[in-house]
PDB file of C-alpha atoms and ligand atoms in Angstrom:
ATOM      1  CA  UNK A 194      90.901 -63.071  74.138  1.00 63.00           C
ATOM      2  CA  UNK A 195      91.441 -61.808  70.829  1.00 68.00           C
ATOM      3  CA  UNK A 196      94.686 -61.275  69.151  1.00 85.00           C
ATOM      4  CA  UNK A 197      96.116 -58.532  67.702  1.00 96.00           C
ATOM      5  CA  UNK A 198      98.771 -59.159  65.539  1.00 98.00           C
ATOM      6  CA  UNK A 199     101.819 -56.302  66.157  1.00 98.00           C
ATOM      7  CA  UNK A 200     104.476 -55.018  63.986  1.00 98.00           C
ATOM      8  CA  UNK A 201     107.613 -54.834  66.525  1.00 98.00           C
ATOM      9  CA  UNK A 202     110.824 -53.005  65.387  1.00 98.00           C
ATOM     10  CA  UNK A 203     114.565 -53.269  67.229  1.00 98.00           C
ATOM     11  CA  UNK A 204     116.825 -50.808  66.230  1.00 98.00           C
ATOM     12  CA  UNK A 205     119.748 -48.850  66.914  1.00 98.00           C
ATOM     13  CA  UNK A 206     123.176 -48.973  66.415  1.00 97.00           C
ATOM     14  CA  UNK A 207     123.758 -51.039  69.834  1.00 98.00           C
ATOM     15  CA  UNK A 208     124.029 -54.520  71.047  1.00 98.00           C
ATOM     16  CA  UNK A 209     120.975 -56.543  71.580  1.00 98.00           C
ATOM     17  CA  UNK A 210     118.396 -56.515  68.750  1.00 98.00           C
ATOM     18  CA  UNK A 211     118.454 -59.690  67.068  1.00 97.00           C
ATOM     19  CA  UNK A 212     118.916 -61.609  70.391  1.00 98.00           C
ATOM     20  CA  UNK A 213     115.952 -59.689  72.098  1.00 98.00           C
ATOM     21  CA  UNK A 214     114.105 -61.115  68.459  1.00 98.00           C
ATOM     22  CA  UNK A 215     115.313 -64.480  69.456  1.00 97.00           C
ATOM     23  CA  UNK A 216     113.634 -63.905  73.240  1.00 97.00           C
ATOM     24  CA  UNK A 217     110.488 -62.750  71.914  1.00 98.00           C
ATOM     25  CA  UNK A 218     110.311 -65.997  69.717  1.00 97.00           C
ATOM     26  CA  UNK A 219     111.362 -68.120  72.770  1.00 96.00           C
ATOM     27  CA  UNK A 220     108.699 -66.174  74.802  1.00 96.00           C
ATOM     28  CA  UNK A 221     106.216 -67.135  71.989  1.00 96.00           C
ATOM     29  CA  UNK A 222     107.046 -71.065  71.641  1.00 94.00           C
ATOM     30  CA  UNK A 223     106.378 -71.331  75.710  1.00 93.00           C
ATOM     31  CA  UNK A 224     103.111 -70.399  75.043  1.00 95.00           C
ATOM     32  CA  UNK A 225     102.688 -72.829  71.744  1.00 94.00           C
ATOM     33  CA  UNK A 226     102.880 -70.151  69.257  1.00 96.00           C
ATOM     34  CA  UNK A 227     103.822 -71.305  65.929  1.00 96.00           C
ATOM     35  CA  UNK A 228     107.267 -69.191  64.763  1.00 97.00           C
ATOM     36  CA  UNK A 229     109.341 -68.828  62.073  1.00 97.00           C
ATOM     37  CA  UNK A 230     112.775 -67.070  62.028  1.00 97.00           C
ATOM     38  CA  UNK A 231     114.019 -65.603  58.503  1.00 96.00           C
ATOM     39  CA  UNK A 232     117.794 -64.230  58.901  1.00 95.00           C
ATOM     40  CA  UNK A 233     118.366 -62.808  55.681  1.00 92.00           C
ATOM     41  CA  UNK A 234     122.332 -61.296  56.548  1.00 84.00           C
ATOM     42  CA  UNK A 235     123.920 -64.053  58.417  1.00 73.00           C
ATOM     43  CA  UNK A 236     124.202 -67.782  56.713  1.00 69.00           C
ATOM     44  CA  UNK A 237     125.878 -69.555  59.522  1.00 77.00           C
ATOM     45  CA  UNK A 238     124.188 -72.975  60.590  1.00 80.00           C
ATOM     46  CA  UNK A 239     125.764 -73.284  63.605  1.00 86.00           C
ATOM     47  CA  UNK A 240     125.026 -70.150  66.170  1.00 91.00           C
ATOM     48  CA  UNK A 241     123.573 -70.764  68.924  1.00 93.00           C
ATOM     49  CA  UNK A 242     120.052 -69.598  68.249  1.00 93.00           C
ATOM     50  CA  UNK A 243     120.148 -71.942  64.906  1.00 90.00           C
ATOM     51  CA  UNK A 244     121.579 -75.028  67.366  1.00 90.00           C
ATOM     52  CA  UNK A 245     118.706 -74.199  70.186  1.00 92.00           C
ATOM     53  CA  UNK A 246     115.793 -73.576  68.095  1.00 90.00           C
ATOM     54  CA  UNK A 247     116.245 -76.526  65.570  1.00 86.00           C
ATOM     55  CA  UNK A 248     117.113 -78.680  68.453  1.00 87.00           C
ATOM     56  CA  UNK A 249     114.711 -77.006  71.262  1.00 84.00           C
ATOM     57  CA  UNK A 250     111.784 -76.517  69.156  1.00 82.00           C
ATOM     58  CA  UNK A 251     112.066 -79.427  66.303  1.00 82.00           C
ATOM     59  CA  UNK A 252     108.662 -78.484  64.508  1.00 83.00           C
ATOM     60  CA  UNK A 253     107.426 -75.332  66.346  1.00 87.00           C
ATOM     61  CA  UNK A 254     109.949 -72.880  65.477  1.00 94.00           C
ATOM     62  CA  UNK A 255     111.132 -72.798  62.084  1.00 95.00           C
ATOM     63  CA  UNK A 256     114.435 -71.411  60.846  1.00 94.00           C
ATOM     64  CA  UNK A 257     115.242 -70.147  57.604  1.00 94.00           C
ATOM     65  CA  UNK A 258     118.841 -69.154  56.870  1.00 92.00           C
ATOM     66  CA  UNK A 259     118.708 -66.478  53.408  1.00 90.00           C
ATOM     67  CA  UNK A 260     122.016 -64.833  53.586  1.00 80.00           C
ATOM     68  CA  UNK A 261     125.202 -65.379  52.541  1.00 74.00           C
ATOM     69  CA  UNK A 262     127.133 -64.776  55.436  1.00 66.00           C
ATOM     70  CA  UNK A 263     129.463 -62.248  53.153  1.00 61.00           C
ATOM     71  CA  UNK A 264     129.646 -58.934  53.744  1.00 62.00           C
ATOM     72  CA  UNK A 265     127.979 -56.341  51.215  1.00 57.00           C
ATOM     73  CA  UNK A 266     131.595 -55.003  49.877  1.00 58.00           C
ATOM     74  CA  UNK A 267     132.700 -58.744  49.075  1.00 61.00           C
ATOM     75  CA  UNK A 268     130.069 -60.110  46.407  1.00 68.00           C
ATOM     76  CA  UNK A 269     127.107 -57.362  45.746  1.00 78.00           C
ATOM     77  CA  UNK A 270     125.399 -59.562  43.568  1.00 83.00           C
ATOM     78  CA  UNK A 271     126.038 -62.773  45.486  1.00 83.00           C
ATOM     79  CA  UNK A 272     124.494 -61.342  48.383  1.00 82.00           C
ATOM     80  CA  UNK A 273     121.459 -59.549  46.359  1.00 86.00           C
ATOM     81  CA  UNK A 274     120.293 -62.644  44.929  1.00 88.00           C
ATOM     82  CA  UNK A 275     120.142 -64.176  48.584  1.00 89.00           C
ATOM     83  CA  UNK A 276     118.639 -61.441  50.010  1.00 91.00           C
ATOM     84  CA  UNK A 277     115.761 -61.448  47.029  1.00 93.00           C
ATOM     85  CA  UNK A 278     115.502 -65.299  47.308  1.00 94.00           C
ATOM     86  CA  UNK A 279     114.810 -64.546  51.150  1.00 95.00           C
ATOM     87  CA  UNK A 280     112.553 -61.999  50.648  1.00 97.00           C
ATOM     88  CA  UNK A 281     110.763 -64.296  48.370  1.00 97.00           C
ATOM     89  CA  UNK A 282     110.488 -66.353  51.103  1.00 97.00           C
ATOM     90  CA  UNK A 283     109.183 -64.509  53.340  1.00 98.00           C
ATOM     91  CA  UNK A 284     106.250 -62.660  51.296  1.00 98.00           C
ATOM     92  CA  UNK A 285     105.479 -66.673  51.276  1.00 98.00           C
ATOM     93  CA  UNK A 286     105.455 -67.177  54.723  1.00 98.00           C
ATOM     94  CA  UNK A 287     103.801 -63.946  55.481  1.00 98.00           C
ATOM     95  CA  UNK A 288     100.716 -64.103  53.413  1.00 98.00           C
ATOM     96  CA  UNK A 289     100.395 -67.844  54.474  1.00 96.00           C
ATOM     97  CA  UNK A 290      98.616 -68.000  58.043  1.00 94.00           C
ATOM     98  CA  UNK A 291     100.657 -70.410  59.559  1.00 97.00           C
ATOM     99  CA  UNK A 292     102.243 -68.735  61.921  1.00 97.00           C
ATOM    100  CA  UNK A 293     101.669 -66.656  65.165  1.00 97.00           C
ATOM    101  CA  UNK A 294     105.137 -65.111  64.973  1.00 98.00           C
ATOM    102  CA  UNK A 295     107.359 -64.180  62.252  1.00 98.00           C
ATOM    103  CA  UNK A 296     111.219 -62.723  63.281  1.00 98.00           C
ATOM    104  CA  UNK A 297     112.719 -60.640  59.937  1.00 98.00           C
ATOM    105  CA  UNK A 298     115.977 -60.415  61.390  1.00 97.00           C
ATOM    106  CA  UNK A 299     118.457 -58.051  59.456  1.00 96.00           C
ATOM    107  CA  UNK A 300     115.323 -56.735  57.297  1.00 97.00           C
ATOM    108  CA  UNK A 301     116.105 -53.241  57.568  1.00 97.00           C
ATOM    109  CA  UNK A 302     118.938 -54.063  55.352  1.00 93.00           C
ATOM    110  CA  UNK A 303     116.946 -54.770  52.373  1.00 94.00           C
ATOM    111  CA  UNK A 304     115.539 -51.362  52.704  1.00 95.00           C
ATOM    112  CA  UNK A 305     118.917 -49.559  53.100  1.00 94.00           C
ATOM    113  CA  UNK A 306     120.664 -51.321  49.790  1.00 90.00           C
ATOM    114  CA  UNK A 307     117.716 -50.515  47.853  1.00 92.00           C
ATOM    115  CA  UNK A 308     117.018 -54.929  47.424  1.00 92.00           C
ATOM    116  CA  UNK A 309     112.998 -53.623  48.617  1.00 96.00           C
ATOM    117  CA  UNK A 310     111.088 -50.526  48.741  1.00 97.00           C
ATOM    118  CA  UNK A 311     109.787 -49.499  51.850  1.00 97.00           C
ATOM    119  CA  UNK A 312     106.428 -49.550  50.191  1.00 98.00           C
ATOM    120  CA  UNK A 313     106.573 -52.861  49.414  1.00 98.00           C
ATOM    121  CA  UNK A 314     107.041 -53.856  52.815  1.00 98.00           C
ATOM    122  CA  UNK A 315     104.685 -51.893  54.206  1.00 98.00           C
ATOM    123  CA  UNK A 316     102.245 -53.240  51.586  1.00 98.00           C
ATOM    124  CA  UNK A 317     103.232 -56.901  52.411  1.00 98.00           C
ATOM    125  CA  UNK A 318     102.708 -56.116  55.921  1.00 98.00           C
ATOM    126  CA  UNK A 319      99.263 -54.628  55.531  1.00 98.00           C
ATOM    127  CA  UNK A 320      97.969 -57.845  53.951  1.00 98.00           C
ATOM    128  CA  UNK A 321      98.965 -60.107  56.444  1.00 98.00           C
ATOM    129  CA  UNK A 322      96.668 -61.708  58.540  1.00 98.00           C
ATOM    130  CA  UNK A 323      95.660 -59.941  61.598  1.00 97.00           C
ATOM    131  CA  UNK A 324      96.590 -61.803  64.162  1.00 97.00           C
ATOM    132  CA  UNK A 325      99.934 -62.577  62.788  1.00 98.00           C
ATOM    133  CA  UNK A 326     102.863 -60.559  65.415  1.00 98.00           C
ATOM    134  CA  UNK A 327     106.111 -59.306  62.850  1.00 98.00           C
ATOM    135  CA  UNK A 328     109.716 -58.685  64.876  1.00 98.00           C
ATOM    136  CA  UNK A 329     111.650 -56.884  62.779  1.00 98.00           C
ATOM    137  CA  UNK A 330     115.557 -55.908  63.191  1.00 98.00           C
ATOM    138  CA  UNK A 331     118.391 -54.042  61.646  1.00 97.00           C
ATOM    139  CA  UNK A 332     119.687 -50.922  62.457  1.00 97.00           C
ATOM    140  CA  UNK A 333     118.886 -47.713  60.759  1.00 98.00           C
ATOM    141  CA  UNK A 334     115.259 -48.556  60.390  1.00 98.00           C
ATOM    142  CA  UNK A 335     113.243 -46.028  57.697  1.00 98.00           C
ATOM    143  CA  UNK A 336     111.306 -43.688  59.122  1.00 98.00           C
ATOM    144  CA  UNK A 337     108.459 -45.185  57.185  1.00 98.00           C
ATOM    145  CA  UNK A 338     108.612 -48.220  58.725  1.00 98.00           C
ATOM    146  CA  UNK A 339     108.628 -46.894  62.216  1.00 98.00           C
ATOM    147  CA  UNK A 340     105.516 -44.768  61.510  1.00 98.00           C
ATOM    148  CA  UNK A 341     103.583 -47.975  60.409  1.00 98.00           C
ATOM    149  CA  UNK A 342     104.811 -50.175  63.265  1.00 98.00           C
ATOM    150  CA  UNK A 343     103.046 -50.093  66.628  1.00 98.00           C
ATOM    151  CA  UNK A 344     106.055 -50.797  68.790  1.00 98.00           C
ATOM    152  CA  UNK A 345     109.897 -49.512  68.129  1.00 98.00           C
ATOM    153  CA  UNK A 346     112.901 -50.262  70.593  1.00 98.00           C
ATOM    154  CA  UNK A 347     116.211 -48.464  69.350  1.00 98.00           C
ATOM    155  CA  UNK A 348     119.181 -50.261  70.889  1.00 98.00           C
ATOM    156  CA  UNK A 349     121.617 -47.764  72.076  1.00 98.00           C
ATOM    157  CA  UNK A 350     125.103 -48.326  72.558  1.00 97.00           C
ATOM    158  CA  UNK A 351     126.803 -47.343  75.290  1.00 98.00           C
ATOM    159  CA  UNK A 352     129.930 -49.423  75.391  1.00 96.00           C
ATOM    160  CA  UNK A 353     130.855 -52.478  73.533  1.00 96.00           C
ATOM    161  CA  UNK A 354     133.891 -55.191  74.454  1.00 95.00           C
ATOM    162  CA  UNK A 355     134.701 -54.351  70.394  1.00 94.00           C
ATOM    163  CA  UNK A 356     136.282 -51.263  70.934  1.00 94.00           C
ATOM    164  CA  UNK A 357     138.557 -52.722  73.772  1.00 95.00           C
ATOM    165  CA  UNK A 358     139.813 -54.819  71.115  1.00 96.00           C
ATOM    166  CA  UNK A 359     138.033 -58.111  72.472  1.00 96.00           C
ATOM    167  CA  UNK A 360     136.727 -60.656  69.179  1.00 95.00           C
ATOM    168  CA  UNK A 361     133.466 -61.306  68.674  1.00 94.00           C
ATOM    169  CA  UNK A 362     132.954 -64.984  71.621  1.00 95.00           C
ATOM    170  CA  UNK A 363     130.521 -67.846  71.143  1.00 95.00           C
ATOM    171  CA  UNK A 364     127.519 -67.728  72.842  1.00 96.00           C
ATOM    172  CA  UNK A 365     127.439 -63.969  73.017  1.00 96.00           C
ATOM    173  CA  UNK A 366     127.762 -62.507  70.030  1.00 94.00           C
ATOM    174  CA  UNK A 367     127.000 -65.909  67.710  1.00 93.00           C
TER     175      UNK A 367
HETATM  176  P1  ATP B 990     122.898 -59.382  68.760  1.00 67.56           P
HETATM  177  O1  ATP B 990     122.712 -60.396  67.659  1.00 67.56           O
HETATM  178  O2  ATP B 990     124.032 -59.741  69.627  1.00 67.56           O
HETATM  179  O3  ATP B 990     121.628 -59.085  69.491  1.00 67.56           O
HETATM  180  P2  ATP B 990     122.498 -57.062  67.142  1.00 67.56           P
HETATM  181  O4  ATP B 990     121.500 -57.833  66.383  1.00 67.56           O
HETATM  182  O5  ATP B 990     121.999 -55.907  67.934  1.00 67.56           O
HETATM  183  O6  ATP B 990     123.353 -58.016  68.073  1.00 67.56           O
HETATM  184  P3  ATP B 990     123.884 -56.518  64.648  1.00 67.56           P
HETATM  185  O7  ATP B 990     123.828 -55.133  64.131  1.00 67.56           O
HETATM  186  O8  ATP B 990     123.056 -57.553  64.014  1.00 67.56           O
HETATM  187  O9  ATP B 990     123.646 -56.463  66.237  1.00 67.56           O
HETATM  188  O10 ATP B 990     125.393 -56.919  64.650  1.00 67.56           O
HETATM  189  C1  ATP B 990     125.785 -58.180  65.003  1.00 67.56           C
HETATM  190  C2  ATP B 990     127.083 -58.165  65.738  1.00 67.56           C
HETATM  191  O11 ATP B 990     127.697 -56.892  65.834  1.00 67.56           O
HETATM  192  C3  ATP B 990     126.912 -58.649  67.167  1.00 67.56           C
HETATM  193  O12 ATP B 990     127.793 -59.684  67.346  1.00 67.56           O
HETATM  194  C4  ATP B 990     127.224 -57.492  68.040  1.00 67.56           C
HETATM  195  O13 ATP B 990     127.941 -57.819  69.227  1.00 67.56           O
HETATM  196  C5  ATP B 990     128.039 -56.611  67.183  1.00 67.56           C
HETATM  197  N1  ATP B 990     127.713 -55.241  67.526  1.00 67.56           N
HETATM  198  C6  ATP B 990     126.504 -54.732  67.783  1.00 67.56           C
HETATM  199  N2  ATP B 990     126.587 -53.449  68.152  1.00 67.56           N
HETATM  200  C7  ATP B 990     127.894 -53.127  68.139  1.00 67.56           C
HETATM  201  C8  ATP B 990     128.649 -51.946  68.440  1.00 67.56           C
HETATM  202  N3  ATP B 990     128.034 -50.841  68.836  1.00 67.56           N
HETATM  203  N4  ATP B 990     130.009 -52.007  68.282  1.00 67.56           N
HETATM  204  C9  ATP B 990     130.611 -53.120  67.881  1.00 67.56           C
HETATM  205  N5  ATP B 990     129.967 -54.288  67.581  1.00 67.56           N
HETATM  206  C10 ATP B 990     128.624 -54.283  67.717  1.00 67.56           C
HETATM  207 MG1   MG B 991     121.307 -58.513  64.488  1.00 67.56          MG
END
């Protein structure tokens, strides 16, 4: 069987993307793929997809923490320079065949503040090596991106426990 490597895009403005990333990697690890996981907005150590996959996976799925964990209106430049050192990053891992799975959670970000181009993405993309599967998530997603991937979900939200008034809980939201 051969592989073809996919280029797999959740977006929307709804619940559910980065956590259906997290299931795909999951899905991928049963089978002995080899995964890494690049959050580039959120810095926290301690959700609960950092605590299972570093403790689940020790050596299979990597984890790489690039953000901040501040918002864009607190520190621009703060949170530019983490974002840059994590796309760094992942150009590295990209372009370096040792992975079956790569999860570029929050990338669509990059895109929107103006960090990447588009075209560099897509160009980074292009070069990788065939067999290698991309997840990417974030919502507003350029329409560039979505033309060059081969599979696009758009999260849609219907109702959230946020506009009830009920705080963000562990294990569901972090
Ligand atoms: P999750 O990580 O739970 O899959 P997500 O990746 O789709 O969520 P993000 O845009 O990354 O969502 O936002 C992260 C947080 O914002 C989540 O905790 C989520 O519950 C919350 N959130 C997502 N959509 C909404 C919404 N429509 N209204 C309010 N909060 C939301
Ligand atoms: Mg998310």
């Amino acid at each position: 069987m051969t592989t073809q490597g996919l280029v797999i895009i959740n977006t929307g403005h709804g619940k559910g993307k980065s956590t259906a990333a997290f299931g795909q990697a999951v899905r991928a690890a049963g089978h002995g793929l080899r995964v890494c996981i690049i959050q580039f907005i959120k810095g926290q150590s301690d959700t609960g997809e950092a605590l299972a996959f570093t403790s689940a996976f020790p050596g299979q799925v990597e984890l790489h923490l690039v953000g901040t964990g501040f918002t864009w209106q607190e520190d621009k430049e703060t949170v530019k320079a983490a974002a840059l050192t994590g796309w760094e990053l992942a150009k590295e891992k990209i372009l370096s065949a040792a992975y079956d799975l790569i999860v570029l959670d929050e990338l669509t970000y990059l895109i929107g503040f103006g960090i990447v181009s588009q075209e560099e993405v897509i160009g980074l993309f292009r070069r990788r090596p065939k067999r290698l599967h991309l997840v990417i998530t974030g919502r507003d997603a350029s329409q560039g991106l979505i033309d060059y991937a081969d599979l696009v979900t758009e999260m849609r939200a219907i109702k959230h426990p946020f506009q009830k008034g009920i705080k963000a809980q562990k294990g569901i939201e972090f």
